[in-house]
mmCIF file of C-alpha atoms in Angstrom:
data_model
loop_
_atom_site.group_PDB
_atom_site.id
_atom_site.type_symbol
_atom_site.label_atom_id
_atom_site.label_comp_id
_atom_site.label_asym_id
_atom_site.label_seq_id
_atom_site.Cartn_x
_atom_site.Cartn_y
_atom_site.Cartn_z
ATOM 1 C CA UNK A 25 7.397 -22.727 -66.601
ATOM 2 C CA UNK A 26 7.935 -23.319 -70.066
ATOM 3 C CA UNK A 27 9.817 -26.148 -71.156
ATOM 4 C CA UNK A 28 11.620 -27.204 -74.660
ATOM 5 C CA UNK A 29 13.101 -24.743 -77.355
ATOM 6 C CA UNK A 30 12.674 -21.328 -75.864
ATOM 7 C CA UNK A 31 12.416 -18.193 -77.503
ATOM 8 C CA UNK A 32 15.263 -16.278 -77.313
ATOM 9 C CA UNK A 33 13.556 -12.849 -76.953
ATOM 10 C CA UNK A 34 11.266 -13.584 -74.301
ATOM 11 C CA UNK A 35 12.010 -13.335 -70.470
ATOM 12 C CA UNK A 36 12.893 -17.133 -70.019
ATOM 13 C CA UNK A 37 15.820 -17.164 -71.905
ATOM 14 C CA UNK A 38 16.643 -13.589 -70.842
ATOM 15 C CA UNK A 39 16.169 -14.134 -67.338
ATOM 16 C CA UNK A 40 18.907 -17.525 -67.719
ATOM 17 C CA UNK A 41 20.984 -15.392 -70.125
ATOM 18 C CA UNK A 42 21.822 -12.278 -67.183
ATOM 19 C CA UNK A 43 22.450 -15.126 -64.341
ATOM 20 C CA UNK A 44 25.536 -16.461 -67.108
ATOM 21 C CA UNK A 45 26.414 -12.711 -66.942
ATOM 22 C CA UNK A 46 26.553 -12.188 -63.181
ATOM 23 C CA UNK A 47 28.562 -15.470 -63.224
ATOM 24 C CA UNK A 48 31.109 -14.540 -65.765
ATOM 25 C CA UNK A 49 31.293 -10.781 -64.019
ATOM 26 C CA UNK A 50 32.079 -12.616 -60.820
ATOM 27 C CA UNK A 51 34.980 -14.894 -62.084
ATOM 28 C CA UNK A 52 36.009 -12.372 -64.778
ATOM 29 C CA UNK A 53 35.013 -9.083 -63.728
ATOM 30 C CA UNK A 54 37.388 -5.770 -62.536
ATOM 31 C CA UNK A 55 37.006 -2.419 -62.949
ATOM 32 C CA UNK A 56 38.171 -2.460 -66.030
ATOM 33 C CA UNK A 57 36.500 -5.395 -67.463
ATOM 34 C CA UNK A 58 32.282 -6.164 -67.377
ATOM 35 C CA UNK A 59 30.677 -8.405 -69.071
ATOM 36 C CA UNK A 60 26.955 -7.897 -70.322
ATOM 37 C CA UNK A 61 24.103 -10.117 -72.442
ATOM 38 C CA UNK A 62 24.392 -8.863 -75.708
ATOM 39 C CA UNK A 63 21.899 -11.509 -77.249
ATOM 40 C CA UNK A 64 20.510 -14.564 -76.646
ATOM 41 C CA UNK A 65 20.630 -16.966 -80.089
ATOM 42 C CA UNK A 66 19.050 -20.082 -78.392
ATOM 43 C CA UNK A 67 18.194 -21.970 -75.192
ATOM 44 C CA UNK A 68 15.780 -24.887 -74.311
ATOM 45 C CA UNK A 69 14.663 -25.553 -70.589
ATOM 46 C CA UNK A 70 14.210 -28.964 -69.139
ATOM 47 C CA UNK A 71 12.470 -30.290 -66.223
ATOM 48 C CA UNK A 72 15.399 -32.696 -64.065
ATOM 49 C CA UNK A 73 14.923 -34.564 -60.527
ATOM 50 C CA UNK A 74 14.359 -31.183 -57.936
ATOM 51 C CA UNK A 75 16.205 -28.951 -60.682
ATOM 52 C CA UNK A 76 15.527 -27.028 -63.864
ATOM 53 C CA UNK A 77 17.899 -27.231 -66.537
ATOM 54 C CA UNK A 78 18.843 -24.399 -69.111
ATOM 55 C CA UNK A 79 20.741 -24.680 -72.090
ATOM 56 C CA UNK A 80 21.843 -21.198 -74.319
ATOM 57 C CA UNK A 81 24.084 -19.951 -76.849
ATOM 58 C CA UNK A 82 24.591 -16.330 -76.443
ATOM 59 C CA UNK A 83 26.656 -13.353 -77.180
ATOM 60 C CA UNK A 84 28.250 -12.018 -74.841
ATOM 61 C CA UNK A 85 30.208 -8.077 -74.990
ATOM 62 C CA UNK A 86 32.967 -6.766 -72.750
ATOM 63 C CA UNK A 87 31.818 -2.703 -72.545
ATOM 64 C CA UNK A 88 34.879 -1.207 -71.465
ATOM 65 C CA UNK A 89 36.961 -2.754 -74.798
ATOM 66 C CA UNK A 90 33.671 -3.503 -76.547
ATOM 67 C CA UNK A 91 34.629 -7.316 -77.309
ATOM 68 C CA UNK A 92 32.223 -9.533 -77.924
ATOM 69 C CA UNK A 93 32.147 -13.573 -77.906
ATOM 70 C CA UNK A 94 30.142 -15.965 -78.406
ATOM 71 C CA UNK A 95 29.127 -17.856 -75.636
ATOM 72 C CA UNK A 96 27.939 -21.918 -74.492
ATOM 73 C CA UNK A 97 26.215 -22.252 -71.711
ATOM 74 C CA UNK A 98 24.109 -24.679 -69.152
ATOM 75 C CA UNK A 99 22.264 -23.260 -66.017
ATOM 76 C CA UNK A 100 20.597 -25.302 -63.359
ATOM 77 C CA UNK A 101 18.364 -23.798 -60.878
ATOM 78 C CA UNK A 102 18.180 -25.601 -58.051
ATOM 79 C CA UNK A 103 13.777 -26.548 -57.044
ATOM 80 C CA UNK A 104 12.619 -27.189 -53.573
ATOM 81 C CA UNK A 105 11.613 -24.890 -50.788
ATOM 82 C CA UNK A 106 15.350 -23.334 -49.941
ATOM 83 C CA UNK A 107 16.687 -21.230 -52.464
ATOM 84 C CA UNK A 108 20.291 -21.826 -53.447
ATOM 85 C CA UNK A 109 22.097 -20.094 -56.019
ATOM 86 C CA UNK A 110 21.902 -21.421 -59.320
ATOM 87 C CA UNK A 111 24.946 -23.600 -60.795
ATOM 88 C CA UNK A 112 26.437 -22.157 -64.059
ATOM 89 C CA UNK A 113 29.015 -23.842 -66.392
ATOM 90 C CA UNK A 114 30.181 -21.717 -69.581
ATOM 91 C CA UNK A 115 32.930 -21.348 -72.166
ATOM 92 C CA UNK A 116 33.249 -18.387 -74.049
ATOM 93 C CA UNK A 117 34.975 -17.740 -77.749
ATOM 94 C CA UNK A 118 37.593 -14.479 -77.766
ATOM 95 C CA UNK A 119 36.175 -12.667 -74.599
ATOM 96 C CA UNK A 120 37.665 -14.046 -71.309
ATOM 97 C CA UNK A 121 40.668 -12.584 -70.487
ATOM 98 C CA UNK A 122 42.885 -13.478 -67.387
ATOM 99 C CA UNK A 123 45.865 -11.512 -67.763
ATOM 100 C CA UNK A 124 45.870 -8.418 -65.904
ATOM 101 C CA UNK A 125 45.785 -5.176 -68.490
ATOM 102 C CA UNK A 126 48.295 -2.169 -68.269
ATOM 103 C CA UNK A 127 44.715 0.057 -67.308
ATOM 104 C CA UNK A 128 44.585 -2.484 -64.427
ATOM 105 C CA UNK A 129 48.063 -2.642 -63.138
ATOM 106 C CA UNK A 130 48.319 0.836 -63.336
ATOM 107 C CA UNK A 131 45.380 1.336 -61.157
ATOM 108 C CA UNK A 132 46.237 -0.728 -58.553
ATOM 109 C CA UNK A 133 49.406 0.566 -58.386
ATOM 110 C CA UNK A 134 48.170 3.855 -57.878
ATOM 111 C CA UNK A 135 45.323 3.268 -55.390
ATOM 112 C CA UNK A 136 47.543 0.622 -53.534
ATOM 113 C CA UNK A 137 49.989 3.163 -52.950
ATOM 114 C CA UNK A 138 47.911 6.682 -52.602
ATOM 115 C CA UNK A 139 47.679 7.830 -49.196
ATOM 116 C CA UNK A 140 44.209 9.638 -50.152
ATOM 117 C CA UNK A 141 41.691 7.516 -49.769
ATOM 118 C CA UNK A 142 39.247 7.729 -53.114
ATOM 119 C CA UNK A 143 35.236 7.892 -51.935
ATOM 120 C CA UNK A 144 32.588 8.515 -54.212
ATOM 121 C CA UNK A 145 28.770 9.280 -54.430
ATOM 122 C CA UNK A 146 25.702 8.884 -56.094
ATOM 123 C CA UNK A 147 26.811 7.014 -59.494
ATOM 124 C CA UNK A 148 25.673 8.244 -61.848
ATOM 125 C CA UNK A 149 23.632 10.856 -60.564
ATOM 126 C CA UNK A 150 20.263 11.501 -61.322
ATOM 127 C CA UNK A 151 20.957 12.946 -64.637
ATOM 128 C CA UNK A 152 22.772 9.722 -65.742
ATOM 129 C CA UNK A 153 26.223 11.054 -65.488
ATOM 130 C CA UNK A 154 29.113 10.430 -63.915
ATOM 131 C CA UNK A 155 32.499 11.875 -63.641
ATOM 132 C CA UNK A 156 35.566 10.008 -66.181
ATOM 133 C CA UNK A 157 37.399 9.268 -63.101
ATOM 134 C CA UNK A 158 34.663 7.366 -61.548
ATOM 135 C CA UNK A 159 33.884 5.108 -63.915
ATOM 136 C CA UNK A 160 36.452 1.951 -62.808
ATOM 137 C CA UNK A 161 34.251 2.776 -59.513
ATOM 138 C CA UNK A 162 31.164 2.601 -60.716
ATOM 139 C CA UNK A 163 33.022 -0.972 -62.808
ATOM 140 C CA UNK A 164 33.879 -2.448 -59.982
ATOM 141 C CA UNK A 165 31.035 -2.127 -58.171
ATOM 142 C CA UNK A 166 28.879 -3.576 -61.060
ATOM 143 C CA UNK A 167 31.470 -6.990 -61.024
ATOM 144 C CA UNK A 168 30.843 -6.990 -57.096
ATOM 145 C CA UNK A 169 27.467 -6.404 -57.483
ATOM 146 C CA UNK A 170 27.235 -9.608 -59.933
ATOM 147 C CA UNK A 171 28.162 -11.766 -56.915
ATOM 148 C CA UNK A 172 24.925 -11.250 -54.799
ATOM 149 C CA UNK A 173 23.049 -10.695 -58.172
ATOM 150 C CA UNK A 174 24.072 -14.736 -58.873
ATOM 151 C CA UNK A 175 23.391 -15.852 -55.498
ATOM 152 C CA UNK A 176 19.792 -14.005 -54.991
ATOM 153 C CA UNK A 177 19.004 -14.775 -58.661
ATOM 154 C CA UNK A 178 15.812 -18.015 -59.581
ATOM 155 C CA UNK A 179 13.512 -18.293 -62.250
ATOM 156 C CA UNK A 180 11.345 -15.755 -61.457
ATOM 157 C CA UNK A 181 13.824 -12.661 -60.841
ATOM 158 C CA UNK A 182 15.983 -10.325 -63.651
ATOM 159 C CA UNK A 183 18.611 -7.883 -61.640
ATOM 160 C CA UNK A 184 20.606 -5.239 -62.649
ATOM 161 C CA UNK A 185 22.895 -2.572 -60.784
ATOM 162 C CA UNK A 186 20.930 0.348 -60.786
ATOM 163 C CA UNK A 187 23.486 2.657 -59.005
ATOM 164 C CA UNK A 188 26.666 2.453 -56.355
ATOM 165 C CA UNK A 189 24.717 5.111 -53.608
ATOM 166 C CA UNK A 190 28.558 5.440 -51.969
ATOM 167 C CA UNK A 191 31.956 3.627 -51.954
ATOM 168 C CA UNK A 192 34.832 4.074 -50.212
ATOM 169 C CA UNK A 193 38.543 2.736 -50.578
ATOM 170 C CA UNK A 194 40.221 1.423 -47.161
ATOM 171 C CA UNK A 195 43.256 0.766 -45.857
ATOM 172 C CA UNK A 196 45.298 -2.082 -48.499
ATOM 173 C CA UNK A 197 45.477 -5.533 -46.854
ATOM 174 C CA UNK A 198 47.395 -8.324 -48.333
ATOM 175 C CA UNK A 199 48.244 -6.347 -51.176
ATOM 176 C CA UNK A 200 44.501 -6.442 -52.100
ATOM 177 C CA UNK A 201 42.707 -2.838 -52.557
ATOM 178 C CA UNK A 202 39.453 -2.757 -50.313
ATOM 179 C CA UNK A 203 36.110 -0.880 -50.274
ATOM 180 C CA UNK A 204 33.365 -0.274 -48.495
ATOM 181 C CA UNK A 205 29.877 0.023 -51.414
ATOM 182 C CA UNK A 206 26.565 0.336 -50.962
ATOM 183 C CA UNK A 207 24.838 -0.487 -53.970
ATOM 184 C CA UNK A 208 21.119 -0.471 -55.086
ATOM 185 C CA UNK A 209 20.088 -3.063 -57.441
ATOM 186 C CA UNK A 210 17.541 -3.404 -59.674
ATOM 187 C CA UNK A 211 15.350 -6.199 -59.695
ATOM 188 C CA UNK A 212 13.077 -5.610 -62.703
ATOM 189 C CA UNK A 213 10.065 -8.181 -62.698
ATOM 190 C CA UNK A 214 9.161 -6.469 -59.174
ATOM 191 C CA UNK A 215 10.573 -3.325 -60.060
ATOM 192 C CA UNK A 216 12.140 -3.215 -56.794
ATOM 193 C CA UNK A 217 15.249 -1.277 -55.453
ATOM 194 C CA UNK A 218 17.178 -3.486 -53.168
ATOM 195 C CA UNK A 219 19.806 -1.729 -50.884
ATOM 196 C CA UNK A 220 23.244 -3.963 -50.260
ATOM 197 C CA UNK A 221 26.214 -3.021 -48.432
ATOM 198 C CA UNK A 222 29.287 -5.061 -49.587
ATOM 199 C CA UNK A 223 32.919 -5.257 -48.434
ATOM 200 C CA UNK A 224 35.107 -5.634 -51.572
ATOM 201 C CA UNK A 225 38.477 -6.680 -52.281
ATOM 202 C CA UNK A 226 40.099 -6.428 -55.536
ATOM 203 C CA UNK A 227 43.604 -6.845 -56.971
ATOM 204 C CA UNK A 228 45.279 -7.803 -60.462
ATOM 205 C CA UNK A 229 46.634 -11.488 -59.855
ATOM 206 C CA UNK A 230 43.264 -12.411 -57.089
ATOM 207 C CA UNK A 231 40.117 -10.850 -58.900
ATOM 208 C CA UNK A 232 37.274 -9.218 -57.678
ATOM 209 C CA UNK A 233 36.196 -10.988 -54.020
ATOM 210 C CA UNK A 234 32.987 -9.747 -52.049
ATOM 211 C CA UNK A 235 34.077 -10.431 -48.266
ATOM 212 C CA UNK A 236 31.355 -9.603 -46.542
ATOM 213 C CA UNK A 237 26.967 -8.760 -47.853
ATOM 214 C CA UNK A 238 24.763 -6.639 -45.342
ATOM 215 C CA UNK A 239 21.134 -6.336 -46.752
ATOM 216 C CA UNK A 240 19.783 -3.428 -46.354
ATOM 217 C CA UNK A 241 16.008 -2.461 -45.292
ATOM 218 C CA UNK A 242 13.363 -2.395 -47.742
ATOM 219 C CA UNK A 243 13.081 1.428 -49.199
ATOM 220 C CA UNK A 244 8.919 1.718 -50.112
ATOM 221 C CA UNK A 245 9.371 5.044 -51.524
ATOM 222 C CA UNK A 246 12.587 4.595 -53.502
ATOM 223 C CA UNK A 247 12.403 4.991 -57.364
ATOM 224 C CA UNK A 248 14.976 3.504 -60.016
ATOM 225 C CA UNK A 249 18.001 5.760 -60.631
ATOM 226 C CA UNK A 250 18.884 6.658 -64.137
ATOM 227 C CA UNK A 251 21.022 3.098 -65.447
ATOM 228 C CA UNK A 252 24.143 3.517 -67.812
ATOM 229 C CA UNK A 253 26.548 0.963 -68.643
ATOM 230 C CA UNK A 254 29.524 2.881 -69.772
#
């Protein structure tokens, strides 16, 4: 692995750059705010007792308001045998937002309170597109998705949500909105598609929460679906 002054182009500092983006997603994330690597200005790795350390300064963009900030961060990847998930600190400039939007409120409010239970498939389909109305879905899923994405990410792997395969809304509990998803992610040095089944729970004031991850089993003959991140 390469240590000192990285370049900020090449998979290294990319690969460090998306696990800051899974973590933000999963402590800033909804379906109506996701957070993606925009670019990476610098980073520099460094070897430490059992753990690699990685320092960046990136740009980070919010696509659904199309905000951008600049971005601090340090990553440490944990060495040894066991794989833990990496530990990420970082402050961000004019992006992170913790008040609950009007788009937000008024979404919960009207899935907390709709006795039709929303479900959706394939998104986006195999064209790339997906209905308007889907689109906090296929949000929300990405945020969730950013949660295992963290946890299952080292050195040597680069996810991304490739598609939500299904979702579907369940009864409110605790004034949180819940879903069933089962998502297939990305991971791109393998070129893999890895099938997860998560229980979600979402809600203005408490923020995205994944309750409950079922892996699914491998798919040998599955192929990437079409990616879109709008």
């Amino acid at each position: 692995m390469t240590t000192g002054v990285l370049n900020p182009s090449h998979y290294p500092a990319r690969r460090a750059a998306t696990v800051v983006q899974h973590y933000l997603n999963t402590r800033y994330g909804s379906p109506y705010r996701w957070i993606f690597l925009s670019k990476v200005h610098s980073g520099s790795a460094e070897d430490m007792a059992e753990m690699r350390k990685y320092q960046l300064e990136l740009t980070m963009q919010e696509m659904i308001s199309n905000v951008s900030g600049q971005c601090s961060a340090e990553l440490l990847f944990p060495g040894g045998e066991g794989q833990s998930a990496p530990q990420v600190q970082a402050s961000c400039e004019g992006l992170l937002q913790s008040n609950p939007t009007a788009q937000e409120e008024a979404f919960y409010q009207q899935h907390r309170a709709s006795n039709n239970m929303v479900s959706g498939s394939n998104i986006p389909d195999s064209y790339g597109h997906m209905e308007p109305s889907m689109k906090p879905f296929w949000h929300l899923g990405g945020v969730a998705s950013s949660c295992i994405m963290l946890r299952e990410s080292n050195e040597s792997t680069l996810y991304n949500m490739a598609q939500v395969a299904n979702f579907t809304q369940l009864e409110t509990e605790k004034d949180q909105l819940r879903f069933n998803y089962h998502v297939l992610l990305h991971e791109m040095i393998s070129q893999e598609i890895i099938h997860w089944k998560l229980l979600v729970t979402w809600s203005p004031e408490q923020g995205v929460k994944v309750l409950q991850t079922e892996l699914q089993p491998k798919c040998h003959d599955c192929e990437a679906p079409p990616n879109t991140t709008n």
